[in-house]
Coordinates of C-alpha atoms in Angstrom, one line a residue:
X1 CA 0.0 0.0 0.0
X2 CA 1.3 3.5 -1.0
X3 CA 0.5 6.2 1.6
X4 CA 1.1 9.9 1.0
X5 CA 0.3 12.3 3.9
X6 CA 0.3 16.1 3.6
X7 CA 2.2 18.3 3.7
X8 CA 4.1 17.2 0.6
X9 CA 7.8 17.7 0.6
X10 CA 8.8 20.7 -1.6
X11 CA 12.0 18.8 -2.6
X12 CA 10.0 16.0 -4.3
X13 CA 11.6 15.6 -7.8
X14 CA 9.6 15.4 -10.9
X15 CA 11.6 12.6 -12.4
X16 CA 10.7 10.4 -9.4
X17 CA 7.0 10.5 -10.2
X18 CA 5.5 7.6 -12.1
X19 CA 4.4 8.8 -15.5
X20 CA 2.6 6.8 -18.2
X21 CA 3.3 8.0 -21.7
X22 CA 1.4 5.1 -23.4
X23 CA -1.7 7.3 -24.3
X24 CA 0.2 10.3 -25.6
X25 CA 0.2 11.1 -29.4
X26 CA 2.2 13.4 -31.5
X27 CA 0.4 16.4 -32.7
X28 CA 1.9 17.1 -36.1
X29 CA 1.3 19.7 -38.7
X30 CA 0.5 18.8 -42.3
X31 CA 3.3 17.5 -44.5
X32 CA 5.4 15.9 -41.9
X33 CA 4.6 12.2 -42.8
X34 CA 8.1 11.8 -44.3
X35 CA 9.6 12.7 -40.9
X36 CA 7.4 10.2 -39.2
X37 CA 8.6 7.5 -41.6
X38 CA 12.2 8.4 -41.0
X39 CA 11.8 8.1 -37.3
X40 CA 10.0 4.8 -37.6
X41 CA 12.7 3.4 -39.8
X42 CA 15.4 4.4 -37.3
X43 CA 13.4 2.9 -34.5
X44 CA 12.8 -0.3 -36.5
X45 CA 16.5 -0.7 -37.1
X46 CA 17.2 -0.5 -33.4
X47 CA 14.4 -3.0 -32.6
X48 CA 15.6 -5.5 -35.2
X49 CA 19.3 -5.1 -34.4
X50 CA 18.6 -6.0 -30.7
X51 CA 16.9 -9.2 -31.8
X52 CA 19.4 -10.4 -34.5
X53 CA 17.1 -9.5 -37.5
X54 CA 18.2 -6.4 -39.4
X55 CA 16.0 -4.3 -41.7
X56 CA 17.3 -5.9 -44.9
X57 CA 16.6 -9.4 -43.7
X58 CA 13.1 -8.3 -42.6
X59 CA 12.4 -6.9 -46.1
X60 CA 13.6 -10.1 -47.7
X61 CA 11.3 -12.1 -45.4
X62 CA 8.3 -9.9 -46.4
X63 CA 9.2 -10.3 -50.1
X64 CA 9.2 -14.1 -49.7
X65 CA 5.9 -14.1 -47.9
X66 CA 4.4 -11.8 -50.6
X67 CA 5.5 -14.2 -53.3
X68 CA 3.9 -17.2 -51.5
X69 CA 0.7 -15.3 -50.8
X70 CA 0.6 -14.4 -54.5
X71 CA 0.7 -18.1 -55.4
X72 CA -1.8 -18.9 -52.7
X73 CA -4.5 -16.8 -54.2
X74 CA -3.5 -17.6 -57.8
X75 CA -4.1 -21.3 -56.9
X76 CA -7.4 -20.5 -55.2
X77 CA -9.0 -18.9 -58.2
X78 CA -7.5 -20.9 -61.1
X79 CA -10.7 -23.1 -61.1
X80 CA -12.9 -19.9 -61.4
X81 CA -11.0 -19.0 -64.6
X82 CA -12.1 -22.3 -66.3
X83 CA -15.4 -22.8 -64.5
X84 CA -17.5 -23.1 -67.7
X85 CA -15.2 -25.9 -68.9
X86 CA -15.4 -27.6 -65.5
X87 CA -19.2 -27.4 -65.5
X88 CA -19.4 -29.0 -68.9
X89 CA -16.8 -31.7 -68.1
X90 CA -18.6 -32.9 -64.9
X91 CA -22.2 -31.9 -66.2
X92 CA -22.9 -29.7 -63.1
X93 CA -25.8 -27.4 -62.0
X94 CA -25.0 -23.9 -60.6
X95 CA -25.3 -25.2 -57.0
X96 CA -23.0 -28.1 -57.7
X97 CA -20.4 -25.8 -59.3
X98 CA -20.7 -23.6 -56.2
X99 CA -19.6 -26.6 -54.0
X100 CA -16.1 -26.5 -55.6
X101 CA -15.3 -23.2 -53.8
X102 CA -17.5 -24.0 -50.8
X103 CA -15.7 -27.3 -50.1
X104 CA -12.3 -25.6 -50.2
X105 CA -13.4 -22.8 -47.9
X106 CA -15.0 -25.2 -45.4
X107 CA -11.8 -27.3 -45.0
X108 CA -9.8 -24.1 -44.9
X109 CA -11.7 -22.5 -42.1
X110 CA -11.9 -25.8 -40.0
X111 CA -8.2 -26.2 -40.0
X112 CA -7.4 -22.5 -39.4
X113 CA -7.8 -22.7 -35.6
X114 CA -5.5 -25.7 -35.5
X115 CA -2.8 -23.9 -37.3
X116 CA -3.5 -20.8 -35.2
X117 CA -2.7 -22.8 -32.0
X118 CA 0.4 -24.2 -33.6
X119 CA 1.5 -20.9 -34.9
X120 CA 1.4 -19.3 -31.5
X121 CA 3.6 -22.0 -30.0
X122 CA 6.0 -23.6 -32.6
X123 CA 8.4 -22.5 -35.3
X124 CA 6.2 -20.9 -37.9
X125 CA 8.4 -21.2 -41.0
X126 CA 8.4 -25.0 -40.8
X127 CA 4.6 -25.1 -40.4
X128 CA 4.2 -23.0 -43.5
X129 CA 6.6 -25.1 -45.5
X130 CA 4.7 -28.3 -44.7
X131 CA 1.4 -26.6 -45.6
X132 CA 2.7 -25.3 -49.0
X133 CA 4.0 -28.7 -49.9
X134 CA 0.6 -30.3 -49.1
X135 CA -1.5 -27.9 -51.2
X136 CA 0.9 -28.2 -54.1
X137 CA 0.7 -32.0 -54.2
X138 CA -3.1 -32.1 -53.7
X139 CA -3.7 -29.5 -56.4
X140 CA -1.7 -31.6 -58.9
X141 CA -3.6 -34.7 -57.9
X142 CA -7.0 -33.0 -58.5
X143 CA -6.1 -32.4 -62.2
X144 CA -6.3 -36.1 -62.8
X145 CA -9.8 -36.8 -61.5
X146 CA -12.0 -38.4 -64.2
X147 CA -15.4 -37.0 -65.3
X148 CA -17.4 -39.7 -63.4
X149 CA -15.7 -38.8 -60.0
X150 CA -16.9 -35.2 -59.4
X151 CA -17.0 -35.7 -55.6
X152 CA -13.4 -37.0 -55.7
X153 CA -12.5 -33.7 -57.3
X154 CA -14.5 -31.8 -54.6
X155 CA -12.6 -33.7 -51.8
X156 CA -9.1 -32.9 -53.3
X157 CA -10.0 -29.2 -53.8
X158 CA -11.1 -29.2 -50.2
X159 CA -7.8 -30.6 -49.0
X160 CA -6.0 -27.7 -50.7
X161 CA -7.6 -25.7 -47.9
X162 CA -5.5 -27.5 -45.3
X163 CA -2.3 -26.3 -46.8
X164 CA -3.5 -22.8 -47.4
X165 CA -4.8 -22.5 -43.8
X166 CA -1.3 -23.2 -42.5
X167 CA -0.1 -20.2 -44.4
X168 CA -2.8 -17.6 -44.1
X169 CA -3.1 -17.8 -40.3
X170 CA 0.6 -17.4 -39.7
X171 CA 2.3 -15.2 -42.3
X172 CA 0.7 -11.9 -41.1
X173 CA 1.9 -12.5 -37.5
X174 CA 5.5 -12.8 -38.7
X175 CA 5.2 -9.4 -40.4
X176 CA 3.7 -8.0 -37.2
X177 CA 6.7 -9.3 -35.2
X178 CA 9.2 -7.7 -37.7
X179 CA 7.6 -4.2 -38.0
X180 CA 5.6 -1.8 -35.8
X181 CA 3.3 1.2 -36.2
X182 CA 3.3 2.9 -39.6
X183 CA 5.9 0.5 -41.1
X184 CA 3.7 -2.5 -40.1
X185 CA 0.8 -0.9 -42.0
X186 CA 3.0 -0.4 -45.1
X187 CA 4.3 -4.0 -45.0
X188 CA 0.8 -5.4 -44.6
X189 CA -0.3 -3.3 -47.5
X190 CA 2.4 -4.8 -49.7
X191 CA 1.6 -8.3 -48.4
X192 CA -2.1 -8.0 -49.1
X193 CA -1.5 -6.8 -52.7
X194 CA -1.2 -10.5 -53.3
X195 CA -4.9 -11.1 -52.8
X196 CA -6.2 -9.2 -55.8
X197 CA -3.1 -9.7 -57.9
X198 CA -2.9 -13.4 -57.3
X199 CA -6.7 -13.8 -57.8
X200 CA -6.5 -11.9 -61.1
X201 CA -3.5 -14.1 -62.2
X202 CA -5.5 -17.2 -61.3
X203 CA -8.2 -16.2 -63.9
X204 CA -5.7 -15.1 -66.5
X205 CA -3.2 -17.9 -66.2
X206 CA -5.9 -20.6 -65.7
X207 CA -8.0 -19.7 -68.7
X208 CA -5.0 -19.1 -71.1
X209 CA -3.0 -22.2 -70.1
X210 CA -6.2 -24.3 -70.6
X211 CA -6.7 -22.8 -74.1
X212 CA -3.1 -23.1 -75.1
X213 CA -2.8 -26.8 -74.1
X214 CA -6.3 -27.8 -75.0
X215 CA -7.6 -29.0 -71.6
X216 CA -8.7 -27.2 -68.5
X217 CA -6.8 -29.7 -66.3
X218 CA -3.5 -28.1 -67.3
X219 CA -4.6 -24.9 -65.5
X220 CA -4.2 -26.9 -62.2
X221 CA -0.7 -28.1 -63.1
X222 CA 1.0 -24.7 -63.1
X223 CA 1.0 -23.8 -59.4
X224 CA 2.2 -27.1 -57.9
X225 CA 5.7 -26.6 -59.4
X226 CA 5.8 -23.0 -58.2
X227 CA 4.6 -24.2 -54.8
X228 CA 7.6 -26.5 -54.3
X229 CA 9.9 -23.7 -55.3
X230 CA 8.3 -21.5 -52.6
X231 CA 9.0 -24.2 -50.0
X232 CA 12.7 -23.9 -50.8
X233 CA 12.5 -20.1 -50.6
X234 CA 10.7 -20.0 -47.3
X235 CA 13.3 -22.4 -45.7
X236 CA 16.2 -20.3 -46.9
X237 CA 15.0 -16.7 -46.8
X238 CA 12.2 -16.5 -44.2
X239 CA 13.5 -15.6 -40.8
X240 CA 11.6 -16.5 -37.6
X241 CA 11.3 -13.4 -35.3
X242 CA 10.7 -13.5 -31.6
X243 CA 7.0 -13.1 -30.9
X244 CA 6.3 -9.5 -30.0
X245 CA 9.8 -8.4 -31.1
X246 CA 8.7 -5.2 -32.8
X247 CA 6.4 -4.1 -29.9
X248 CA 9.1 -3.2 -27.5
X249 CA 7.3 -5.0 -24.7
X250 CA 7.9 -7.6 -22.0
X251 CA 8.3 -11.3 -23.1
X252 CA 4.8 -12.6 -22.8
X253 CA 3.9 -16.2 -22.0
X254 CA 1.3 -18.3 -23.7
X255 CA -2.0 -18.9 -22.0
X256 CA -4.4 -21.8 -22.4
X257 CA -6.6 -22.0 -25.6
X258 CA -9.8 -21.3 -23.6
X259 CA -8.2 -18.3 -22.0
X260 CA -7.2 -17.0 -25.4
X261 CA -10.7 -17.5 -26.8
X262 CA -12.3 -15.8 -23.8
X263 CA -10.1 -12.8 -24.1
X264 CA -10.6 -12.5 -27.8
X265 CA -14.4 -12.6 -27.3
X266 CA -14.1 -9.7 -24.8
X267 CA -12.3 -7.6 -27.4
X268 CA -15.3 -5.8 -29.0
X269 CA -13.4 -4.2 -31.8
X270 CA -11.9 -7.6 -32.8
X271 CA -15.4 -9.3 -32.8
X272 CA -17.2 -6.4 -34.6
X273 CA -14.4 -6.0 -37.3
X274 CA -14.4 -9.7 -37.8
X275 CA -18.2 -9.7 -38.5
X276 CA -17.7 -6.7 -40.8
X277 CA -15.0 -8.6 -42.7
X278 CA -17.3 -11.6 -42.9
X279 CA -19.6 -9.4 -45.1
X280 CA -16.6 -8.4 -47.2
X281 CA -15.6 -12.1 -47.8
X282 CA -19.3 -13.0 -48.6
X283 CA -19.4 -10.5 -51.4
X284 CA -15.9 -11.1 -52.6
X285 CA -16.4 -14.9 -52.7
X286 CA -19.7 -14.6 -54.6
X287 CA -18.2 -12.2 -57.2
X288 CA -15.0 -14.2 -57.6
X289 CA -16.8 -17.4 -58.7
X290 CA -19.8 -16.1 -60.5
X291 CA -18.9 -12.7 -62.0
X292 CA -17.0 -14.2 -65.1
X293 CA -19.9 -16.7 -65.8
X294 CA -22.4 -13.8 -65.4
X295 CA -20.6 -11.5 -67.7
X296 CA -20.2 -14.2 -70.3
X297 CA -23.9 -14.9 -70.2
X298 CA -24.7 -11.2 -70.4
X299 CA -22.5 -10.8 -73.5
X300 CA -24.2 -13.7 -75.2
X301 CA -27.6 -12.4 -74.3
X302 CA -26.8 -9.0 -75.9
X303 CA -25.6 -10.9 -79.0
X304 CA -22.0 -10.0 -78.5
X305 CA -19.3 -12.6 -79.2
X306 CA -17.2 -13.4 -76.2
X307 CA -15.1 -16.5 -75.1
X308 CA -14.4 -17.7 -71.6
X309 CA -10.8 -16.8 -72.1
X310 CA -11.6 -13.2 -73.0
X311 CA -14.0 -12.7 -70.1
X312 CA -11.6 -14.3 -67.6
X313 CA -8.8 -12.1 -68.9
X314 CA -10.8 -8.9 -68.6
X315 CA -12.1 -9.8 -65.1
X316 CA -8.5 -10.8 -64.1
X317 CA -7.1 -7.5 -65.2
X318 CA -9.9 -5.6 -63.4
X319 CA -9.3 -7.6 -60.2
X320 CA -5.5 -6.9 -60.3
X321 CA -6.0 -3.1 -61.0
X322 CA -8.8 -2.8 -58.4
X323 CA -6.7 -4.6 -55.8
X324 CA -3.6 -2.5 -56.4
X325 CA -5.5 0.8 -56.2
X326 CA -7.9 -0.3 -53.4
X327 CA -5.4 -1.9 -51.0
X328 CA -2.9 0.9 -51.5
X329 CA -5.5 3.7 -51.1
X330 CA -7.1 2.0 -48.1
X331 CA -3.8 1.5 -46.2
X332 CA -2.3 4.8 -47.0
X333 CA -5.5 6.9 -46.3
X334 CA -5.9 5.1 -43.0
X335 CA -2.2 5.8 -42.1
X336 CA -2.5 9.5 -42.9
X337 CA -6.0 10.0 -41.4
X338 CA -5.0 8.4 -38.1
X339 CA -2.9 11.5 -37.4
X340 CA -6.1 13.4 -37.0
X341 CA -8.6 10.7 -36.0
X342 CA -7.5 7.5 -34.1
X343 CA -10.7 5.8 -35.3
X344 CA -9.6 6.1 -39.0
X345 CA -9.2 2.4 -39.7
X346 CA -12.8 1.1 -39.0
X347 CA -14.2 4.3 -40.5
X348 CA -12.4 3.8 -43.8
X349 CA -13.4 0.2 -43.9
X350 CA -17.1 1.3 -43.4
X351 CA -16.7 3.9 -46.2
X352 CA -15.2 1.3 -48.6
X353 CA -17.9 -1.3 -48.3
X354 CA -20.8 1.2 -48.2
X355 CA -19.6 3.1 -51.3
X356 CA -19.3 -0.3 -53.0
X357 CA -23.1 -0.7 -52.8
X358 CA -24.4 1.6 -55.6
X359 CA -21.6 0.6 -58.0
X360 CA -22.3 -3.1 -57.5
X361 CA -26.1 -2.6 -57.8
X362 CA -26.0 -0.5 -61.0
X363 CA -23.4 -2.9 -62.6
X364 CA -26.0 -5.7 -62.3
X365 CA -28.7 -3.5 -63.7
X366 CA -26.8 -2.1 -66.6
X367 CA -25.4 -5.5 -67.7
X368 CA -28.6 -6.0 -69.8
X369 CA -27.8 -2.8 -71.7
X370 CA -24.1 -2.0 -71.9
X371 CA -21.2 -4.5 -71.2
X372 CA -18.5 -1.8 -71.1
X373 CA -20.4 0.3 -68.5
X374 CA -20.9 -2.9 -66.5
X375 CA -17.1 -3.6 -66.5
X376 CA -16.3 -0.1 -65.4
X377 CA -18.8 -0.2 -62.5
X378 CA -17.5 -3.6 -61.4
X379 CA -14.0 -2.2 -61.4
X380 CA -15.0 0.8 -59.1
X381 CA -17.0 -1.5 -56.8
X382 CA -14.1 -4.0 -56.4
X383 CA -11.7 -1.1 -55.7
X384 CA -14.0 0.1 -52.9
X385 CA -14.3 -3.4 -51.5
X386 CA -10.5 -3.8 -51.6
X387 CA -10.0 -0.8 -49.2
X388 CA -10.6 -3.2 -46.3
X389 CA -8.0 -6.0 -46.8
X390 CA -4.8 -4.6 -45.2
X391 CA -6.7 -2.4 -42.7
X392 CA -8.6 -5.2 -41.1
X393 CA -5.4 -7.2 -40.7
X394 CA -3.7 -4.2 -39.1
X395 CA -6.5 -3.6 -36.7
X396 CA -6.3 -7.2 -35.5
X397 CA -2.6 -7.0 -34.9
X398 CA -2.8 -3.9 -32.7
X399 CA -5.8 -4.9 -30.6
X400 CA -4.5 -8.5 -29.9
X401 CA -1.3 -9.2 -27.9
X402 CA 1.6 -11.0 -29.7
X403 CA 1.1 -14.4 -28.1
X404 CA -2.6 -14.6 -29.3
X405 CA -2.2 -13.2 -32.8
X406 CA -2.1 -16.5 -34.7
X407 CA -5.1 -17.7 -32.8
X408 CA -6.9 -14.4 -33.5
X409 CA -6.1 -14.7 -37.2
X410 CA -7.4 -18.3 -37.2
X411 CA -10.7 -17.5 -35.6
X412 CA -11.2 -14.5 -37.8
X413 CA -10.6 -16.8 -40.8
X414 CA -13.0 -19.4 -39.3
X415 CA -15.9 -17.0 -38.8
X416 CA -15.4 -14.8 -41.9
X417 CA -15.3 -17.8 -44.2
X418 CA -17.9 -19.9 -42.4
X419 CA -20.5 -17.2 -42.7
X420 CA -18.8 -15.5 -45.7
X421 CA -17.3 -17.0 -48.9
X422 CA -17.8 -20.6 -47.7
X423 CA -21.5 -20.3 -48.3
X424 CA -21.9 -17.4 -50.7
X425 CA -20.9 -19.2 -54.0
X426 CA -23.2 -22.1 -53.1
X427 CA -26.1 -19.8 -51.9
X428 CA -25.9 -17.7 -55.0
X429 CA -25.9 -20.9 -57.1
X430 CA -29.0 -22.3 -55.2
X431 CA -31.0 -19.1 -55.7
X432 CA -30.1 -19.0 -59.4
X433 CA -31.1 -22.7 -59.8
X434 CA -34.4 -22.0 -58.0
X435 CA -35.2 -19.0 -60.3
X436 CA -34.2 -20.8 -63.5
X437 CA -36.2 -24.0 -62.5
X438 CA -39.4 -21.9 -62.9
X439 CA -38.8 -21.7 -66.7
X440 CA -39.0 -25.5 -67.2
X441 CA -37.5 -26.7 -70.4
X442 CA -35.8 -23.4 -71.1
X443 CA -33.9 -23.3 -67.8
X444 CA -30.6 -24.1 -69.5
X445 CA -30.9 -21.4 -72.1
X446 CA -28.3 -18.5 -71.8
X447 CA -30.9 -15.7 -71.3
X448 CA -32.6 -17.6 -68.4
X449 CA -29.3 -18.4 -66.8
X450 CA -28.2 -14.8 -67.1
X451 CA -31.4 -13.4 -65.5
X452 CA -31.2 -16.1 -62.7
X453 CA -27.6 -15.1 -61.8
X454 CA -28.5 -11.4 -62.0
X455 CA -31.3 -11.7 -59.5
X456 CA -29.3 -13.9 -57.1
X457 CA -26.3 -11.6 -57.1
X458 CA -28.5 -8.7 -55.9
X459 CA -28.2 -10.2 -52.4
X460 CA -24.6 -9.1 -52.2
X461 CA -25.6 -5.4 -52.0
X462 CA -27.7 -6.0 -48.9
X463 CA -24.7 -7.8 -47.3
X464 CA -22.5 -4.8 -48.0
X465 CA -24.8 -2.5 -46.1
X466 CA -24.7 -4.9 -43.1
X467 CA -20.9 -4.9 -43.2
X468 CA -20.7 -1.2 -43.2
X469 CA -22.8 -1.1 -40.0
X470 CA -20.5 -3.4 -38.2
X471 CA -17.4 -1.4 -39.1
X472 CA -19.0 1.7 -37.8
X473 CA -19.7 -0.1 -34.6
X474 CA -16.0 -1.1 -34.4
X475 CA -15.1 2.6 -34.4
X476 CA -16.7 3.0 -31.0
X477 CA -14.3 0.6 -29.3
X478 CA -11.1 0.6 -31.3
X479 CA -9.2 3.2 -29.1
X480 CA -9.9 1.4 -25.8
X481 CA -8.9 -2.0 -27.1
X482 CA -5.7 -0.7 -28.7
X483 CA -4.7 1.0 -25.5
X484 CA -5.4 -2.1 -23.5
X485 CA -3.2 -4.2 -25.8
X486 CA -0.4 -1.8 -25.6
X487 CA -0.4 -1.8 -21.8
X488 CA -0.4 -5.6 -21.6
X489 CA 2.4 -5.8 -24.1
X490 CA 4.5 -3.3 -22.1
X491 CA 3.8 -5.2 -18.8
X492 CA 1.5 -2.6 -17.3
X493 CA -1.5 -5.0 -17.2
X494 CA -1.8 -8.7 -16.8
X495 CA -3.0 -10.6 -19.9
X496 CA -6.4 -11.1 -18.4
X497 CA -6.8 -7.8 -16.6
X498 CA -9.0 -5.0 -17.9
X499 CA -8.6 -1.2 -17.8
X500 CA -11.7 -1.1 -15.6
X501 CA -9.9 -3.2 -13.0
X502 CA -7.1 -0.6 -12.8
X503 CA -9.5 2.3 -12.6
X504 CA -11.6 0.6 -9.8
X505 CA -8.5 0.4 -7.6
X506 CA -8.1 -3.4 -7.4
X507 CA -4.7 -3.4 -9.1
X508 CA -3.6 0.3 -8.6
X509 CA -0.6 -0.5 -6.5
X510 CA 0.6 -3.3 -8.8
X511 CA 0.2 -1.1 -11.9
X512 CA 2.0 2.0 -10.3
X513 CA 4.9 -0.2 -9.3
X514 CA 5.2 -1.6 -12.9
X515 CA 5.0 1.9 -14.4
X516 CA 7.7 3.2 -12.0
X517 CA 10.0 0.3 -13.0
X518 CA 9.4 1.0 -16.7
X519 CA 10.3 4.7 -16.3
X520 CA 13.3 4.1 -14.2

């Protein structure tokens, strides 16, 4: 117990007083972002040098992770680039075709928590190397499944999700341990460029390789060889940082899985942003699988000649361009706006998904009149949707302590895919089948299939509005949760204590002693 009785001693020195600088922020005039970056770079060099990973090595690690993430998403959307051929080869309905992506996402999300647990406790580079090897071999095997074994193809595509789960849950946490603050945001922005670029390459490479070699199966034989090359790169160039290295905090110990889950559920900004991101994945998953098919049917309905390769190429280029612009604009605007508003991250996420709504809606409406206008609106809508990718990851990393980040990534993947893109391709396909079934014998005609997909895709606009609401709710709690995470990382709070406990007085003495030790 600390007791202070008046009168106070006039000789009490200011430097002896416990002071907490954790909540202070720089007030900077316009145009000083370059100075901020320079300070962060110098700070980063000091942090990394103290932990045996210099800045050059950290950059090489990020570049390696970026390349693998590029291949990750390229493999994921190769099938979408040749979906018409796959439907014909296996004689599928829309809902059965939707199962291809749904099976992958279901396995992916189920195994994510497992790799989240492993990633918080064991050497991450070896876990990722094993996962990449698995997805490469299974992808190759799926290209040899005969036409009478569609569910064998579904099973193998699902198993690809095991390998990709091992990578997606762990890679962002390595970047978080190598960089802090603004530099972390920039590195995550670069890392998440791979989502739209890899997705676009999946459409382009898949459709064109299939056309060149005369069979859609060859589209699935490109990424396995590149995957095995990436295993070698990750073992040589990817360095394993100490967890929490860039956060300048105390070395934290792992807690039990149940404790981790309970603390994550208490973090309101984590839960709300995860639900908001679920809406993003729902829309992105639906568009990724069905947009090329929809645009091909729209072109044929208008009497315009178009091939699957041409449509996949256009959609792939749009996805790459929208991703570059959207991810960069989202991350950079959030970084700059945070100087003036600490709630910038969730507000920009809300802005992106809400602005996407009118462009997505009118792209569906105008598709029956003008294909070029539809492509332009899809591009703008995808750009707005891509504002979220890097920002959501950044928010997770600064509201969750280092020893729980892989687990947090895993459960965000589990929820966002379980309620998002795991079901949306199948759901859109089911709605389209139900609508086309009303036309009887003409249900397989191109105009009927076009109208069926058009009406079913309208559901994505309502989901966008819902996602915007959850991101706006996240803005109410983001500051408090970030401050709590910083204090736990610096040893000013226990990993299961709350800021309310400190204010109520239960842990006042303990916290004051910790703060005094940190200052001295």
